[in-house]
Coordinates of C-alpha atoms in Angstrom, one line a residue:
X1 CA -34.6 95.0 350.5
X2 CA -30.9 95.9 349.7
X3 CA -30.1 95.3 353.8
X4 CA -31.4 91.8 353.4
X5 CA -30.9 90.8 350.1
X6 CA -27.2 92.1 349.2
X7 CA -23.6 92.3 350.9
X8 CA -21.8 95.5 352.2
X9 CA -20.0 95.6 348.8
X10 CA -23.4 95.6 347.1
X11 CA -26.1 97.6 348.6
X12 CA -25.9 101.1 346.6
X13 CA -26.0 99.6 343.7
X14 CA -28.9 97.3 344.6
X15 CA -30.9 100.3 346.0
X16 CA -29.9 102.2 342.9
X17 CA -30.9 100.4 340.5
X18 CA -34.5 99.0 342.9
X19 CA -34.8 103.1 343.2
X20 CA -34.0 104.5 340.0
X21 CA -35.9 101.7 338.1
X22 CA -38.7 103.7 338.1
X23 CA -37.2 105.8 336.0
X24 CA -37.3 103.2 333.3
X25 CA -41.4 103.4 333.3
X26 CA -41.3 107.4 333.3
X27 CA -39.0 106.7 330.1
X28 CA -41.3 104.2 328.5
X29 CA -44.1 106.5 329.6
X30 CA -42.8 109.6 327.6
X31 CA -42.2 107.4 324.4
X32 CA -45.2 105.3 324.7
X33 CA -47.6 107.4 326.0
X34 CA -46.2 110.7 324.3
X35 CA -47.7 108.3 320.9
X36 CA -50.7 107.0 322.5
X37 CA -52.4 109.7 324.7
X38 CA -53.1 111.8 321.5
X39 CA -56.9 111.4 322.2
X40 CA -59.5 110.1 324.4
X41 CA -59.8 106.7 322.5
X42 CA -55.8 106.5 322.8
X43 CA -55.8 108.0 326.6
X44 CA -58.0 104.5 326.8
X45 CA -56.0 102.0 325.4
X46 CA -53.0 103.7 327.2
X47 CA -54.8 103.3 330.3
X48 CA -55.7 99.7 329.6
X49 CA -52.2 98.7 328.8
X50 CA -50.8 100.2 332.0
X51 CA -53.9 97.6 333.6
X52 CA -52.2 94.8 331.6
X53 CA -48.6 95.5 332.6
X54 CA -49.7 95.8 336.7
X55 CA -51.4 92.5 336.5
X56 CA -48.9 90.7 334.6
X57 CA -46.2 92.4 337.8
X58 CA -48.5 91.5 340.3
X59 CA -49.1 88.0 339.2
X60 CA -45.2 87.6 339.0
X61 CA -44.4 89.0 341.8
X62 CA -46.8 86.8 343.9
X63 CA -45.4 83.9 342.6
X64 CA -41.7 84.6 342.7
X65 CA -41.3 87.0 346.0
X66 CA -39.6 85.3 349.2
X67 CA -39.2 87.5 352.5
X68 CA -35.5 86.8 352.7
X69 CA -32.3 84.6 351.6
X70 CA -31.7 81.2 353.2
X71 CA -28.6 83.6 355.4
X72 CA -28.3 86.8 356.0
X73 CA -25.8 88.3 353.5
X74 CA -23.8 90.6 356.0
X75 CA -22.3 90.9 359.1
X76 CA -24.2 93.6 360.0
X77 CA -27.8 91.7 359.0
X78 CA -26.3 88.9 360.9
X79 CA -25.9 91.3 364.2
X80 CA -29.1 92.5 363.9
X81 CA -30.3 88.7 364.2
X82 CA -28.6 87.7 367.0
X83 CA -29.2 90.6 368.8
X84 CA -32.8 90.2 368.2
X85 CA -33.3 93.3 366.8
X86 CA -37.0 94.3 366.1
X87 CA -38.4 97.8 364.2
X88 CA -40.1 99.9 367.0
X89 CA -43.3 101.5 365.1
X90 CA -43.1 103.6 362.9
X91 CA -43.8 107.1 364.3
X92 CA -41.3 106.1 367.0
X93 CA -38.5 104.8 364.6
X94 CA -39.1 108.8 362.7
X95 CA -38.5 110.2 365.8
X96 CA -35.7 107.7 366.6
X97 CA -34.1 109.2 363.2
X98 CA -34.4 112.7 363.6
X99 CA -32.9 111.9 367.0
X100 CA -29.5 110.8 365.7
X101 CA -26.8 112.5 364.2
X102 CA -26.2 112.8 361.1
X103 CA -29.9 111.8 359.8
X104 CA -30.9 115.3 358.3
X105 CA -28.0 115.7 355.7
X106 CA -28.5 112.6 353.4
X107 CA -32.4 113.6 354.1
X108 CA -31.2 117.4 352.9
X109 CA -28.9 115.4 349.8
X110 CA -32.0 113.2 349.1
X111 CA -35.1 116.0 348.8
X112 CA -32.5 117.8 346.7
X113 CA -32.0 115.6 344.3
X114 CA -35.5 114.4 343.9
X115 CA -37.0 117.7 343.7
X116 CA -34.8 118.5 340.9
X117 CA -34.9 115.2 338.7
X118 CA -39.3 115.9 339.5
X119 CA -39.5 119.4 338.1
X120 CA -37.2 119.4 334.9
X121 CA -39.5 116.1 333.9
X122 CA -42.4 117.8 334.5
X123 CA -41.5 120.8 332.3
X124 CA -39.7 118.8 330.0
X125 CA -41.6 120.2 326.9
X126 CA -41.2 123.9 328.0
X127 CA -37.1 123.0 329.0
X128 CA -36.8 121.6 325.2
X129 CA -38.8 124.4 323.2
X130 CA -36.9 126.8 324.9
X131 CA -33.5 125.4 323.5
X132 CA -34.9 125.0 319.6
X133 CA -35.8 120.7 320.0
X134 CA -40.0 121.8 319.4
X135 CA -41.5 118.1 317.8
X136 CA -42.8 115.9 320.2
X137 CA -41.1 112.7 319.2
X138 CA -37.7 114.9 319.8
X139 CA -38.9 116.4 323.4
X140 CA -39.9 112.5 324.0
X141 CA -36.8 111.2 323.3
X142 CA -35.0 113.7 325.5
X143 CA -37.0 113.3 328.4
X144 CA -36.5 109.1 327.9
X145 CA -32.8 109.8 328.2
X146 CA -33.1 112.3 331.0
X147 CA -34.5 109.5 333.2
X148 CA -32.5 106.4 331.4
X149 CA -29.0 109.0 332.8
X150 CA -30.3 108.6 336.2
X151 CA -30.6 105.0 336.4
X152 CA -27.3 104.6 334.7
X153 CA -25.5 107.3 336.7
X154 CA -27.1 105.4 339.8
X155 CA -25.8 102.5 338.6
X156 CA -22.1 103.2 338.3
X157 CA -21.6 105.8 340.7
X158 CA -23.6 103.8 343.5
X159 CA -21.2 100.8 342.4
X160 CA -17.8 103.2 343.3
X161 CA -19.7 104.0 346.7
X162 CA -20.5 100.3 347.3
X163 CA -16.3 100.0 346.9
X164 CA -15.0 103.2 348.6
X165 CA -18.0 103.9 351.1
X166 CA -17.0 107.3 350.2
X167 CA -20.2 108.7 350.7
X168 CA -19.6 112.6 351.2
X169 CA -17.1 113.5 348.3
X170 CA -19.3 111.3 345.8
X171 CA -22.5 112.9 346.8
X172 CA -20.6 116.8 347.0
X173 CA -19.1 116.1 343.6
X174 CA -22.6 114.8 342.3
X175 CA -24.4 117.9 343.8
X176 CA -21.5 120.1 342.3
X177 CA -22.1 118.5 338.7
X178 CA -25.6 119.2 339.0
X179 CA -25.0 123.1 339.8
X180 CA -23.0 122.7 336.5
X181 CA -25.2 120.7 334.3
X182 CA -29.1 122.8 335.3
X183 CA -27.6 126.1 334.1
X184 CA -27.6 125.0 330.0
X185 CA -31.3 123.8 330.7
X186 CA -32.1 128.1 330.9
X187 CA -29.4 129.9 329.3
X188 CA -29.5 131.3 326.6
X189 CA -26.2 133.3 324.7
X190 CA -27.9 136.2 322.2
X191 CA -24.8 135.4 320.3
X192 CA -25.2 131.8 319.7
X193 CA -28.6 132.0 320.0
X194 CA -30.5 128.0 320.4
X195 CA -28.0 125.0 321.0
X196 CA -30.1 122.1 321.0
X197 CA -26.6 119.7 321.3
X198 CA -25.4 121.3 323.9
X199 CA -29.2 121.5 325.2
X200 CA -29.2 117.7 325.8
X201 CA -26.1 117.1 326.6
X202 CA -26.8 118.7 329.4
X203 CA -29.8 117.3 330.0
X204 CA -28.1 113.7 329.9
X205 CA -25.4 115.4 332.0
X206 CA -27.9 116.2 334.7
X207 CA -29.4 113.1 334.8
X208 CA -26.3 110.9 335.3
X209 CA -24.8 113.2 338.2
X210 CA -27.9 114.0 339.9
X211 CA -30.1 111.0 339.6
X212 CA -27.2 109.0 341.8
X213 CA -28.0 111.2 344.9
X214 CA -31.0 109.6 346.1
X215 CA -29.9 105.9 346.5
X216 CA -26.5 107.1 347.6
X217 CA -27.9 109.1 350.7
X218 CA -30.5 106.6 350.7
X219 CA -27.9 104.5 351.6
X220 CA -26.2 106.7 353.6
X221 CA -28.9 107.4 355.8
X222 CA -29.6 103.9 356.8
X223 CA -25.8 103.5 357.9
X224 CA -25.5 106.4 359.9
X225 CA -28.9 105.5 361.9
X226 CA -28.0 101.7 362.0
X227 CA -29.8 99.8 363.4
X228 CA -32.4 101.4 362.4
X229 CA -35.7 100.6 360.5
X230 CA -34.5 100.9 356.6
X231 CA -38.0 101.4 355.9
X232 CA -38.9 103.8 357.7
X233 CA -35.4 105.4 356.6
X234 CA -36.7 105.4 353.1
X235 CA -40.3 106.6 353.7
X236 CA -39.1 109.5 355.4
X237 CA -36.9 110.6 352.5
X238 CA -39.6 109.5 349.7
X239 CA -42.0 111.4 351.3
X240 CA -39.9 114.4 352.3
X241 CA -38.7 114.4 348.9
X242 CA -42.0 114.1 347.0
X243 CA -43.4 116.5 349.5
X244 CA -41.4 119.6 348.6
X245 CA -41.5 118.7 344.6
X246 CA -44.6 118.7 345.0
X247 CA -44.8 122.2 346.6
X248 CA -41.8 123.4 344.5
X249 CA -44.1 122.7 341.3
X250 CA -46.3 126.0 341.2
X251 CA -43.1 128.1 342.2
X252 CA -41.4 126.7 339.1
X253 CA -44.3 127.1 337.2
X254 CA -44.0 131.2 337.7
X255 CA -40.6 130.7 337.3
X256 CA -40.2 129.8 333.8
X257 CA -41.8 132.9 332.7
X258 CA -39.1 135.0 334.3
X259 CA -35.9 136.2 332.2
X260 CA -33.0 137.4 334.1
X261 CA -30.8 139.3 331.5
X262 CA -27.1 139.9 331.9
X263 CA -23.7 141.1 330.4
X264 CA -25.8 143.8 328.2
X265 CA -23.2 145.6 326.8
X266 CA -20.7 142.4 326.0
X267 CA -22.4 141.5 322.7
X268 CA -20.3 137.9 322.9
X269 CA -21.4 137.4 326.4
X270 CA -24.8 138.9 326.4
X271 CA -27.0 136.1 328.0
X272 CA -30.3 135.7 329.9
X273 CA -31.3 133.1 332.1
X274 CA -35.1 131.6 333.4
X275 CA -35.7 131.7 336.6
X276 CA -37.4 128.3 337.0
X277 CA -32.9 127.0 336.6
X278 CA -32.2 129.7 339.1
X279 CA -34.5 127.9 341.3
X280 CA -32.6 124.5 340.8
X281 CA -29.2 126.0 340.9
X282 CA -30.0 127.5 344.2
X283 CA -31.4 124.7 345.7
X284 CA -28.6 122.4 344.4
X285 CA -26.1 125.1 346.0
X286 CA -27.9 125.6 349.6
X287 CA -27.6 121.9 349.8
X288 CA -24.0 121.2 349.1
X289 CA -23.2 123.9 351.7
X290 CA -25.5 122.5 354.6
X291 CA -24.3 118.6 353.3
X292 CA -20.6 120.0 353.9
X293 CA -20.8 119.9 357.0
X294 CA -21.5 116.1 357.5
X295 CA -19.6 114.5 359.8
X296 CA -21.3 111.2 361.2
X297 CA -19.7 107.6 362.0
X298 CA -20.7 105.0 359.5
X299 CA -22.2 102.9 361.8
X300 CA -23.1 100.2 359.9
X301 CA -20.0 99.8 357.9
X302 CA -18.0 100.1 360.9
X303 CA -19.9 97.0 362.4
X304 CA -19.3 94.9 359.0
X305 CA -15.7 95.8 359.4
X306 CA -15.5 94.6 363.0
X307 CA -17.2 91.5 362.4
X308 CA -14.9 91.0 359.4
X309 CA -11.8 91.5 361.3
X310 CA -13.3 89.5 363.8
X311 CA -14.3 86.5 361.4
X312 CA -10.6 87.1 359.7
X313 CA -8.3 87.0 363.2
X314 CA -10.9 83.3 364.5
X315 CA -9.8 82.0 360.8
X316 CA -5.8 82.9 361.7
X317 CA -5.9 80.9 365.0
X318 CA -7.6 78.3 363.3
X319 CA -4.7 77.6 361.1
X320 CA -2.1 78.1 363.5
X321 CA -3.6 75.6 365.7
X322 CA -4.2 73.5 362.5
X323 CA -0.6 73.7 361.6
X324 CA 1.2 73.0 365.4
X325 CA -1.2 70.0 365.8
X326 CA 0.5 68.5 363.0
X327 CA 3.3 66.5 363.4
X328 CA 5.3 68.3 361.6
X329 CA 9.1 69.0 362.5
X330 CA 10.1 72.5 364.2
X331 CA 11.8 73.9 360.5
X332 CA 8.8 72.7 358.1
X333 CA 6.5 74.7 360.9
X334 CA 9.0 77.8 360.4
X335 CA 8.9 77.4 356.9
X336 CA 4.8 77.3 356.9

């Protein structure tokens, strides 16, 4: 959608806030169904609102969704076009993809990031008891903003990629941040004993540096593989990344339950940590070493920016010939 829909200078920031959207129902979910699902009769009526709200989307969407724009919105799109570009099947466009160069680091970037932002929501409740915040309307509210940081964080940072293309020091720094911001989520100082402040502000923290991974490499995996399928770009990542959550879940699960003590005899510094932020701190650390190394053209960019210098030098000769045609005398054509 963000290939056909939006410009060069747009796409992260349409595919960050299309991705990261969902966010906003986990959000509403925690608030409305942390008030609702008390019960059987409210698990019902929860149930029977989420029936509403799909209805009233599908009905909408129906109505109002068109396959593409009136013209393609970039360059690149409009190569594609003229080239007469068609997506191979699927299986052969995933092998196409693992094929190229490139591919597996966003993919790497991607699962990362997903796989972390999926296991602290899931054990939101045990994350927040463990830092003092113990009442469910607090643990609710934290886990809203948790997932309202990602989209947000998607939001602006994807917008600064759309400008810079700088795809590899935004997504290091991002992945660097989130090494930073998962340790408060376990740590625990003897000293200071619970910090619930600085318990969701790191939480927040998290969320805005980590969430913008996915629809940056998202991004960046469709532009190193151009002219690839985008779909089957972002299927590979969405299930590669909900894959290994998925199978990260019952490791984190023992996890939590492990206490890693240190700094015994420096009563100041005397801290212990869970293992279930070990976990994500050395997943978030494997993966800014492997995505170090990337080192793939921008292939799609790179065909914008010919076609724009392209368009740019046919406009020039245009005016040049517009100008000399003119009859104009030999110093008003200097001067112009």
């Amino acid at each position: 959608l963000s290939a056909t829909w939006f410009a060069s200078n747009e796409r992260a920031t349409a595919t960050a806030t299309a991705l990261n959207f969902n966010q906003i129902g986990i959000a509403v979910a925690f608030l409305v169904g942390g008030h609702m699902a008390k019960n059987e009769v409210g698990i019902h009526d929860y149930f029977g609102l989420i029936t509403l709200l799909c209805a009233a989307t599908a009905i909408g969407t129906l109505v109002q969704f068109r396959e593409k724009p009136p013209t393609p919105p970039s360059y690149s799109e409009i190569e594609k076009l003229v080239k007469g570009e068609k997506e191979p099947p699927f299986l052969e466009s995933v092998k196409r993809l693992f094929g190229t160069p490139g591919f597996s680091l966003p993919l790497a970037a991607f699962i990362c990031s997903i796989s972390i932002t999926n296991i602290v929501g899931t054990f939101i409740d045990e994350v927040m008891e463990r830092g003092g915040i113990t009442d469910q309307l607090g643990i609710d509210l934290a886990g809203a903003g948790f997932e309202l940081a990602i989209l947000l964080g998607g939001i602006i940072i994807g917008g600064y990629v759309d400008e810079t293309k700088k795809y590899k020091p935004v997504t290091l720094a991002c992945l660097a941040a989130t090494m930073f911001f998962v340790i408060p989520l376990g740590l625990t100082d003897h000293m200071l004993g619970n910090e619930p402040v600085l318990l969701v502000a790191a939480l927040l923290g998290l969320g805005l540096s980590c969430g913008p991974i996915q629809p940056i490499n998202a991004e960046l995996a469709v532009d190193v593989t151009y002219p690839s399928d985008e779909t089957a770009v972002e299927s590979v990542q969405q299930v590669g990344g909900n894959l290994v959550s998925a199978l990260m879940v019952p490791v984190a699960e023992w996890a939590l339950n492990q206490d890693y003590e240190f700094l015994q005899n420096i009563r100041p510094l005397d801290s212990d940590i869970r293992g279930d932020v070990l976990l994500l701190f050395t997943v978030a650390a494997v993966t800014i070493v492997y995505f170090n190394t990337f080192d793939a053209p921008l292939r799609r960019t790179m065909a914008d920016a010919a076609s724009e210098e392209e368009a740019e030098a046919r406009m020039e000769a245009i005016d040049v010939s517009s100008a000399v045609s003119k009859e104009d005398s030999v110093p008003e054509l200097i001067e112009r």
